[in-house]
Amino acid sequence: MKKKKIFVVAGARPNFMKIAPIVRAMDASPAFETVIVHTGQHYDHNMSGSFFAELGIRRPDHNLEVGSGTHAFQTASVMMKFEEICLTDRPDYVMVVGDVNSTIAAGLVAKKLGASLIHVEAGLRSGDRLMPEEINRLATDAITDIFFTTEKGATANLVSTGCDPGRVHFVGNVMIDNLFYQLGRLEASAVSGEVATLKQSIRGNYICLTMHRPSNVDNPEVLEAMLAALGDLAGEVPVIFPCHPRSRKNITRFGLDGYLSEPPINGGTVKEGLLCMPPLGYNDFLYLWKDAALVITDSGGLQEETTALEIPCITIRENTERPVTVEVGSNLIVGSDGERLKAESLKALSGRWKPCTVPELWDGHAGERITSVLEGACGI
């Protein structure tokens, strides 16, 4: 039987963490020829050859090198460049993941060229159409042929809008596949010296923080209120803050650098402080947050990963497209309410967190289930 050609598209570093378990599983199948396409939506100097080796996959077969820009610029650029390679090397299927601009751009090209579109993480909804990602989710699912969902709520979202239930497959969460894969390979030798030194310098509880969304960092009043609350917490325990370039730029622009401290360079004991450091690679940050007493974030992926490890997580957003992390998991939504953020954080630090469980099928085998479904579609 002739192998089916599948283009697997990723637009940014988190997307590669999602496609890695799928690519590993599909490469082991006799049914598929997988072609990895990196749109280059975000330039990331951490995405070296070692990055792909850590994920257990080869380097991308194509890099479109689109770069940053407005949503319209990125979407149009991906469409034009992706169309070129599709016309040259006709795929049978195009697989997209998540909700970035590359997701909808590649999906539109696939459908207009007659390839079947596969969406991994389909059906997730925040209900907030002011989020660009929500528009990408809605538009991608409107043209998808085969849907893979991470939670039953996402399946219900799709079926309720008229999707054929036979094309919607609840398979679990590939981000958790990657988490377990990396935990199994995580060794001190894979962690930078700076990160290892920082962790050794903290003797007790600590918090890990990520904060980069415009709703938190683009308004000076909101950003200062968040930093003030975080600064109060940092007077109790160290708060480790790998700072996104957008956040760092605005903190300086709004004159808020006084809330930040620097991590120790030469060891010693750290008992407090909002410890600002440059963005970290996946394994470096995993090495820190996996042992944190609490994670505070506005990221989608960390809501899922902390839930899988049952680590208390506070999400500083008004909503989440991953409701199962709140319904059964360790996640709690507090918005931009600094006082509530402090109160709930102190509960976590004192061990008074809500009961939680790991969502169904978040067991590290979603990539294998996806491959099995696609093999069935190919008649294997």
Tab-separated table of C-alpha atoms in Angstrom:
chain	number	residue	atom	x	y	z
A	1	MET	CA	0.000	0.000	0.000
A	2	LYS	CA	1.263	3.458	-0.895
A	3	LYS	CA	2.002	5.560	2.165
A	4	LYS	CA	-0.205	8.571	2.814
A	5	LYS	CA	1.737	11.826	2.904
A	6	ILE	CA	0.950	13.969	5.943
A	7	PHE	CA	2.268	17.487	6.358
A	8	VAL	CA	2.528	18.206	10.098
A	9	VAL	CA	2.578	21.966	10.648
A	10	ALA	CA	4.007	23.834	13.642
A	11	GLY	CA	4.244	27.589	14.001
A	12	ALA	CA	6.134	28.130	17.252
A	13	ARG	CA	8.094	26.254	19.903
A	14	PRO	CA	5.041	25.061	21.930
A	15	ASN	CA	3.574	23.600	18.737
A	16	PHE	CA	6.611	21.356	18.341
A	17	MET	CA	6.028	19.970	21.808
A	18	LYS	CA	2.531	19.026	20.656
A	19	ILE	CA	3.527	17.456	17.345
A	20	ALA	CA	6.530	15.532	18.698
A	21	PRO	CA	4.549	12.612	20.221
A	22	ILE	CA	2.466	12.364	17.039
A	23	VAL	CA	5.465	12.400	14.722
A	24	ARG	CA	7.221	9.742	16.790
A	25	ALA	CA	4.141	7.515	16.586
A	26	MET	CA	3.473	8.125	12.889
A	27	ASP	CA	7.099	7.566	11.921
A	28	ALA	CA	6.781	4.090	13.445
A	29	SER	CA	3.699	3.330	11.339
A	30	PRO	CA	3.862	1.757	7.858
A	31	ALA	CA	0.933	3.916	6.750
A	32	PHE	CA	2.465	7.379	6.651
A	33	GLU	CA	5.161	9.545	5.188
A	34	THR	CA	5.397	12.483	7.566
A	35	VAL	CA	6.729	15.859	6.478
A	36	ILE	CA	7.409	18.381	9.251
A	37	VAL	CA	6.732	22.001	8.281
A	38	HIS	CA	7.928	24.855	10.499
A	39	THR	CA	6.270	28.106	9.478
A	40	GLY	CA	8.779	30.187	11.433
A	41	GLN	CA	5.939	32.249	12.898
A	42	HIS	CA	8.144	33.046	15.872
A	43	TYR	CA	11.910	33.196	15.740
A	44	ASP	CA	13.330	31.355	18.733
A	45	HIS	CA	17.080	31.061	19.222
A	46	ASN	CA	16.476	28.100	21.574
A	47	MET	CA	15.190	25.998	18.671
A	48	SER	CA	18.565	24.531	17.767
A	49	GLY	CA	19.347	20.996	16.691
A	50	SER	CA	19.503	19.965	20.347
A	51	PHE	CA	15.930	21.186	20.821
A	52	PHE	CA	14.629	18.671	18.295
A	53	ALA	CA	16.891	15.958	19.676
A	54	GLU	CA	15.351	16.546	23.128
A	55	LEU	CA	11.887	16.140	21.600
A	56	GLY	CA	12.934	12.893	19.954
A	57	ILE	CA	12.142	14.084	16.425
A	58	ARG	CA	14.157	15.181	13.409
A	59	ARG	CA	14.565	18.794	12.362
A	60	PRO	CA	11.768	20.225	10.175
A	61	ASP	CA	11.785	19.255	6.519
A	62	HIS	CA	10.681	22.793	5.610
A	63	ASN	CA	11.117	26.138	7.368
A	64	LEU	CA	9.004	28.916	5.863
A	65	GLU	CA	10.793	31.602	7.949
A	66	VAL	CA	7.734	33.854	8.067
A	67	GLY	CA	8.796	35.787	11.160
A	68	SER	CA	6.799	38.061	13.415
A	69	GLY	CA	4.251	40.645	12.354
A	70	THR	CA	0.577	41.471	12.596
A	71	HIS	CA	-2.004	38.690	12.516
A	72	ALA	CA	-2.861	39.578	8.931
A	73	PHE	CA	0.780	39.635	7.845
A	74	GLN	CA	1.604	36.303	9.456
A	75	THR	CA	-1.517	34.569	8.176
A	76	ALA	CA	-1.039	35.810	4.612
A	77	SER	CA	2.691	35.040	4.598
A	78	VAL	CA	2.175	31.496	5.858
A	79	MET	CA	-0.554	30.923	3.275
A	80	MET	CA	1.605	32.037	0.368
A	81	LYS	CA	4.711	30.105	1.396
A	82	PHE	CA	2.837	26.990	2.518
A	83	GLU	CA	0.925	26.896	-0.755
A	84	GLU	CA	4.210	26.752	-2.659
A	85	ILE	CA	5.403	23.579	-0.947
A	86	CYS	CA	1.951	21.992	-1.102
A	87	LEU	CA	1.798	22.539	-4.852
A	88	THR	CA	5.260	21.019	-5.255
A	89	ASP	CA	4.855	18.082	-2.885
A	90	ARG	CA	1.133	17.341	-2.730
A	91	PRO	CA	0.075	16.126	0.736
A	92	ASP	CA	-2.855	13.790	1.295
A	93	TYR	CA	-3.410	15.219	4.754
A	94	VAL	CA	-2.389	18.422	6.529
A	95	MET	CA	-2.263	18.280	10.331
A	96	VAL	CA	-2.387	21.484	12.367
A	97	VAL	CA	-2.261	21.876	16.140
A	98	GLY	CA	-3.502	24.446	18.597
A	99	ASP	CA	-4.683	27.928	17.734
A	100	VAL	CA	-1.835	30.086	16.404
A	101	ASN	CA	-1.975	32.041	13.141
A	102	SER	CA	-0.131	29.239	11.354
A	103	THR	CA	-2.959	26.868	12.298
A	104	ILE	CA	-5.693	28.651	10.374
A	105	ALA	CA	-3.345	29.736	7.567
A	106	ALA	CA	-2.167	26.203	6.777
A	107	GLY	CA	-5.710	24.908	7.196
A	108	LEU	CA	-7.089	27.289	4.587
A	109	VAL	CA	-4.399	26.329	2.088
A	110	ALA	CA	-4.964	22.607	2.694
A	111	LYS	CA	-8.690	22.805	2.081
A	112	LYS	CA	-8.415	24.933	-1.051
A	113	LEU	CA	-5.919	22.485	-2.524
A	114	GLY	CA	-8.065	19.451	-1.739
A	115	ALA	CA	-6.055	17.932	1.134
A	116	SER	CA	-7.883	16.577	4.177
A	117	LEU	CA	-7.422	18.782	7.239
A	118	ILE	CA	-6.681	17.321	10.680
A	119	HIS	CA	-6.942	19.545	13.770
A	120	VAL	CA	-5.315	18.426	17.016
A	121	GLU	CA	-6.691	20.213	20.125
A	122	ALA	CA	-9.935	20.848	18.272
A	123	GLY	CA	-13.059	22.151	19.980
A	124	LEU	CA	-11.425	24.152	22.776
A	125	ARG	CA	-13.270	27.406	23.499
A	126	SER	CA	-12.714	30.312	25.869
A	127	GLY	CA	-15.900	32.096	24.797
A	128	ASP	CA	-13.862	35.301	24.426
A	129	ARG	CA	-13.853	36.480	20.825
A	130	LEU	CA	-11.519	39.341	21.699
A	131	MET	CA	-8.747	36.730	21.908
A	132	PRO	CA	-7.116	36.235	18.478
A	133	GLU	CA	-6.616	32.578	19.364
A	134	GLU	CA	-10.368	32.090	19.803
A	135	ILE	CA	-10.995	33.311	16.260
A	136	ASN	CA	-8.316	30.932	14.990
A	137	ARG	CA	-9.970	28.022	16.842
A	138	LEU	CA	-13.417	28.762	15.500
A	139	ALA	CA	-12.246	29.283	11.928
A	140	THR	CA	-10.032	26.193	11.868
A	141	ASP	CA	-12.737	23.915	13.240
A	142	ALA	CA	-15.183	25.242	10.648
A	143	ILE	CA	-13.103	23.675	7.842
A	144	THR	CA	-11.573	20.633	9.568
A	145	ASP	CA	-12.207	17.071	8.339
A	146	ILE	CA	-10.831	15.034	11.276
A	147	PHE	CA	-10.980	16.412	14.817
A	148	PHE	CA	-8.870	15.244	17.770
A	149	THR	CA	-9.945	16.536	21.179
A	150	THR	CA	-8.175	16.689	24.529
A	151	GLU	CA	-11.266	16.697	26.747
A	152	LYS	CA	-14.901	15.651	26.466
A	153	GLY	CA	-16.087	19.244	26.735
A	154	ALA	CA	-14.278	20.032	23.496
A	155	THR	CA	-15.998	17.086	21.819
A	156	ALA	CA	-19.373	18.406	23.023
A	157	ASN	CA	-18.549	21.873	21.651
A	158	LEU	CA	-17.951	20.442	18.202
A	159	VAL	CA	-20.970	18.135	18.108
A	160	SER	CA	-23.259	20.923	19.349
A	161	THR	CA	-22.296	23.042	16.326
A	162	GLY	CA	-23.120	20.302	13.832
A	163	CYS	CA	-19.861	18.398	13.414
A	164	ASP	CA	-20.311	14.744	12.493
A	165	PRO	CA	-19.612	12.795	15.735
A	166	GLY	CA	-17.931	10.102	13.632
A	167	ARG	CA	-15.214	12.581	12.689
A	168	VAL	CA	-14.564	13.745	16.263
A	169	HIS	CA	-12.153	11.638	18.316
A	170	PHE	CA	-11.438	12.118	22.011
A	171	VAL	CA	-7.825	10.950	22.319
A	172	GLY	CA	-6.325	12.811	25.275
A	173	ASN	CA	-3.682	15.497	25.372
A	174	VAL	CA	-0.466	15.392	23.334
A	175	MET	CA	1.023	18.143	25.519
A	176	ILE	CA	0.906	15.664	28.392
A	177	ASP	CA	2.553	13.025	26.192
A	178	ASN	CA	5.439	15.427	25.746
A	179	LEU	CA	5.520	16.318	29.445
A	180	PHE	CA	5.885	12.679	30.503
A	181	TYR	CA	8.431	12.045	27.748
A	182	GLN	CA	10.593	14.955	28.922
A	183	LEU	CA	10.243	14.066	32.600
A	184	GLY	CA	11.563	10.600	31.774
A	185	ARG	CA	14.626	12.115	30.127
A	186	LEU	CA	15.204	15.054	32.445
A	187	GLU	CA	18.612	14.938	34.056
A	188	ALA	CA	20.746	17.549	35.704
A	189	SER	CA	23.129	17.384	32.738
A	190	ALA	CA	20.328	18.667	30.477
A	191	VAL	CA	19.746	21.716	32.681
A	192	SER	CA	21.749	24.926	32.469
A	193	GLY	CA	24.126	25.805	35.277
A	194	GLU	CA	22.248	29.017	36.047
A	195	VAL	CA	18.984	27.153	36.591
A	196	ALA	CA	20.597	24.408	38.647
A	197	THR	CA	22.298	27.018	40.853
A	198	LEU	CA	19.040	28.904	41.338
A	199	LYS	CA	17.133	25.802	42.384
A	200	GLN	CA	19.874	24.747	44.800
A	201	SER	CA	19.788	28.195	46.395
A	202	ILE	CA	16.120	27.831	47.432
A	203	ARG	CA	15.684	25.690	50.519
A	204	GLY	CA	11.899	25.764	50.947
A	205	ASN	CA	8.755	26.503	48.967
A	206	TYR	CA	8.817	28.677	45.880
A	207	ILE	CA	6.472	29.883	43.145
A	208	CYS	CA	7.001	29.828	39.382
A	209	LEU	CA	5.436	32.591	37.295
A	210	THR	CA	4.782	33.236	33.606
A	211	MET	CA	3.000	36.406	32.500
A	212	HIS	CA	2.956	37.768	28.992
A	213	ARG	CA	-0.592	38.262	27.671
A	214	PRO	CA	-1.537	41.798	26.595
A	215	SER	CA	-4.389	41.889	29.124
A	216	ASN	CA	-1.812	41.611	31.921
A	217	VAL	CA	1.221	43.491	30.634
A	218	ASP	CA	0.090	46.185	28.179
A	219	ASN	CA	-1.892	48.346	30.612
A	220	PRO	CA	0.360	50.091	33.174
A	221	GLU	CA	-2.262	50.109	35.944
A	222	VAL	CA	-3.054	46.414	35.548
A	223	LEU	CA	0.619	45.479	35.285
A	224	GLU	CA	1.543	47.447	38.398
A	225	ALA	CA	-1.338	45.909	40.360
A	226	MET	CA	-0.194	42.430	39.352
A	227	LEU	CA	3.444	43.162	40.203
A	228	ALA	CA	2.430	44.619	43.561
A	229	ALA	CA	0.502	41.461	44.454
A	230	LEU	CA	3.337	39.283	43.233
A	231	GLY	CA	5.801	41.420	45.158
A	232	ASP	CA	3.837	40.792	48.367
A	233	LEU	CA	3.976	37.045	47.696
A	234	ALA	CA	7.683	37.351	46.949
A	235	GLY	CA	8.112	38.681	50.470
A	236	GLU	CA	6.960	35.260	51.689
A	237	VAL	CA	8.741	32.914	49.258
A	238	PRO	CA	10.883	33.315	46.132
A	239	VAL	CA	8.880	33.846	42.921
A	240	ILE	CA	10.809	32.695	39.847
A	241	PHE	CA	9.847	34.791	36.822
A	242	PRO	CA	11.351	33.889	33.417
A	243	CYS	CA	10.299	37.135	31.787
A	244	HIS	CA	8.845	37.245	28.268
A	245	PRO	CA	10.403	40.032	26.130
A	246	ARG	CA	7.023	41.786	25.865
A	247	SER	CA	6.629	41.781	29.643
A	248	ARG	CA	10.219	42.917	30.257
A	249	LYS	CA	9.897	45.772	27.797
A	250	ASN	CA	6.677	47.048	29.388
A	251	ILE	CA	7.929	46.707	32.956
A	252	THR	CA	10.813	49.016	32.059
A	253	ARG	CA	8.662	51.323	29.892
A	254	PHE	CA	6.178	51.851	32.741
A	255	GLY	CA	8.926	52.386	35.341
A	256	LEU	CA	8.169	49.222	37.314
A	257	ASP	CA	11.629	47.648	37.526
A	258	GLY	CA	11.690	48.256	41.261
A	259	TYR	CA	9.442	45.251	41.819
A	260	LEU	CA	12.043	42.886	40.355
A	261	SER	CA	15.094	41.199	41.853
A	262	GLU	CA	17.906	39.295	40.191
A	263	PRO	CA	18.574	35.595	40.860
A	264	PRO	CA	21.849	34.810	42.648
A	265	ILE	CA	24.863	34.237	40.433
A	266	ASN	CA	27.184	32.437	42.834
A	267	GLY	CA	24.810	30.444	44.992
A	268	GLY	CA	23.847	31.290	48.546
A	269	THR	CA	20.399	30.929	50.058
A	270	VAL	CA	17.415	32.726	48.550
A	271	LYS	CA	14.418	33.242	50.846
A	272	GLU	CA	12.373	35.844	48.957
A	273	GLY	CA	12.168	38.117	45.922
A	274	LEU	CA	10.470	38.363	42.526
A	275	LEU	CA	13.401	36.826	40.681
A	276	CYS	CA	13.397	38.033	37.081
A	277	MET	CA	15.434	36.098	34.533
A	278	PRO	CA	15.509	35.723	30.733
A	279	PRO	CA	13.104	33.296	29.035
A	280	LEU	CA	14.021	29.658	29.633
A	281	GLY	CA	14.025	26.603	27.407
A	282	TYR	CA	11.422	23.921	28.050
A	283	ASN	CA	13.608	21.570	30.088
A	284	ASP	CA	15.131	24.356	32.169
A	285	PHE	CA	11.721	25.677	33.145
A	286	LEU	CA	10.300	22.192	33.679
A	287	TYR	CA	13.183	21.492	36.056
A	288	LEU	CA	12.004	24.457	38.131
A	289	TRP	CA	8.207	24.339	38.030
A	290	LYS	CA	7.813	20.567	38.537
A	291	ASP	CA	8.833	21.036	42.175
A	292	ALA	CA	7.138	24.395	42.782
A	293	ALA	CA	4.537	24.799	45.517
A	294	LEU	CA	2.486	26.886	43.082
A	295	VAL	CA	2.528	28.001	39.452
A	296	ILE	CA	0.983	31.340	38.463
A	297	THR	CA	0.437	31.758	34.742
A	298	ASP	CA	-1.520	33.235	31.860
A	299	SER	CA	-0.350	30.455	29.530
A	300	GLY	CA	-2.631	27.725	28.214
A	301	GLY	CA	-0.079	24.915	28.183
A	302	LEU	CA	0.988	25.335	31.803
A	303	GLN	CA	-2.629	25.056	32.958
A	304	GLU	CA	-2.648	21.594	31.416
A	305	GLU	CA	0.801	20.474	32.489
A	306	THR	CA	0.355	21.499	36.124
A	307	THR	CA	-2.983	19.685	36.160
A	308	ALA	CA	-1.296	16.510	34.886
A	309	LEU	CA	1.187	16.666	37.784
A	310	GLU	CA	-1.467	17.893	40.268
A	311	ILE	CA	0.505	21.039	41.076
A	312	PRO	CA	-1.577	24.025	42.246
A	313	CYS	CA	-1.992	26.502	39.400
A	314	ILE	CA	-3.497	29.977	39.475
A	315	THR	CA	-4.425	31.417	36.086
A	316	ILE	CA	-4.335	35.200	35.860
A	317	ARG	CA	-6.927	35.436	33.075
A	318	GLU	CA	-10.671	36.034	33.033
A	319	ASN	CA	-11.390	32.728	31.271
A	320	THR	CA	-9.811	29.561	29.968
A	321	GLU	CA	-10.275	27.468	26.850
A	322	ARG	CA	-9.220	24.468	28.940
A	323	PRO	CA	-12.102	24.233	31.449
A	324	VAL	CA	-11.353	20.654	32.453
A	325	THR	CA	-8.246	21.944	34.252
A	326	VAL	CA	-10.584	23.890	36.531
A	327	GLU	CA	-13.430	21.365	36.696
A	328	VAL	CA	-11.394	18.356	37.833
A	329	GLY	CA	-7.816	19.614	37.864
A	330	SER	CA	-5.587	21.814	39.959
A	331	ASN	CA	-6.263	25.062	38.097
A	332	LEU	CA	-8.058	28.134	39.496
A	333	ILE	CA	-9.003	31.286	37.543
A	334	VAL	CA	-8.587	34.614	39.375
A	335	GLY	CA	-8.402	37.174	36.553
A	336	SER	CA	-6.444	40.319	37.400
A	337	ASP	CA	-7.689	40.518	40.989
A	338	GLY	CA	-4.470	41.047	42.941
A	339	GLU	CA	-6.043	40.542	46.355
A	340	ARG	CA	-7.622	37.238	45.337
A	341	LEU	CA	-4.333	36.182	43.744
A	342	LYS	CA	-2.571	36.729	47.067
A	343	ALA	CA	-5.257	34.988	49.123
A	344	GLU	CA	-5.411	31.894	46.910
A	345	SER	CA	-1.618	31.734	46.645
A	346	LEU	CA	-1.276	31.697	50.410
A	347	LYS	CA	-3.734	28.770	50.520
A	348	ALA	CA	-1.540	26.831	48.111
A	349	LEU	CA	1.620	27.652	50.059
A	350	SER	CA	-0.013	26.401	53.275
A	351	GLY	CA	-1.190	23.144	51.662
A	352	ARG	CA	-4.899	24.100	51.666
A	353	TRP	CA	-5.514	23.610	47.930
A	354	LYS	CA	-8.694	22.224	46.394
A	355	PRO	CA	-9.034	18.463	45.688
A	356	CYS	CA	-8.049	17.607	42.128
A	357	THR	CA	-7.625	14.687	39.753
A	358	VAL	CA	-5.982	14.147	36.381
A	359	PRO	CA	-8.409	14.374	33.424
A	360	GLU	CA	-9.386	11.247	31.518
A	361	LEU	CA	-6.856	9.976	28.948
A	362	TRP	CA	-4.140	12.407	30.016
A	363	ASP	CA	-1.860	9.404	30.297
A	364	GLY	CA	0.936	10.003	27.787
A	365	HIS	CA	-0.535	7.974	24.898
A	366	ALA	CA	-2.552	10.526	22.903
A	367	GLY	CA	-0.090	10.482	20.000
A	368	GLU	CA	-0.487	6.727	19.658
A	369	ARG	CA	-4.291	7.033	19.676
A	370	ILE	CA	-4.164	9.702	16.976
A	371	THR	CA	-1.985	7.486	14.814
A	372	SER	CA	-4.322	4.519	15.337
A	373	VAL	CA	-7.360	6.573	14.241
A	374	LEU	CA	-5.550	7.799	11.135
A	375	GLU	CA	-4.425	4.271	10.297
A	376	GLY	CA	-8.083	3.266	10.424
A	377	ALA	CA	-8.934	6.093	8.056
A	378	CYS	CA	-6.301	4.712	5.686
A	379	GLY	CA	-7.764	1.201	5.900
A	380	ILE	CA	-5.063	-0.354	8.118
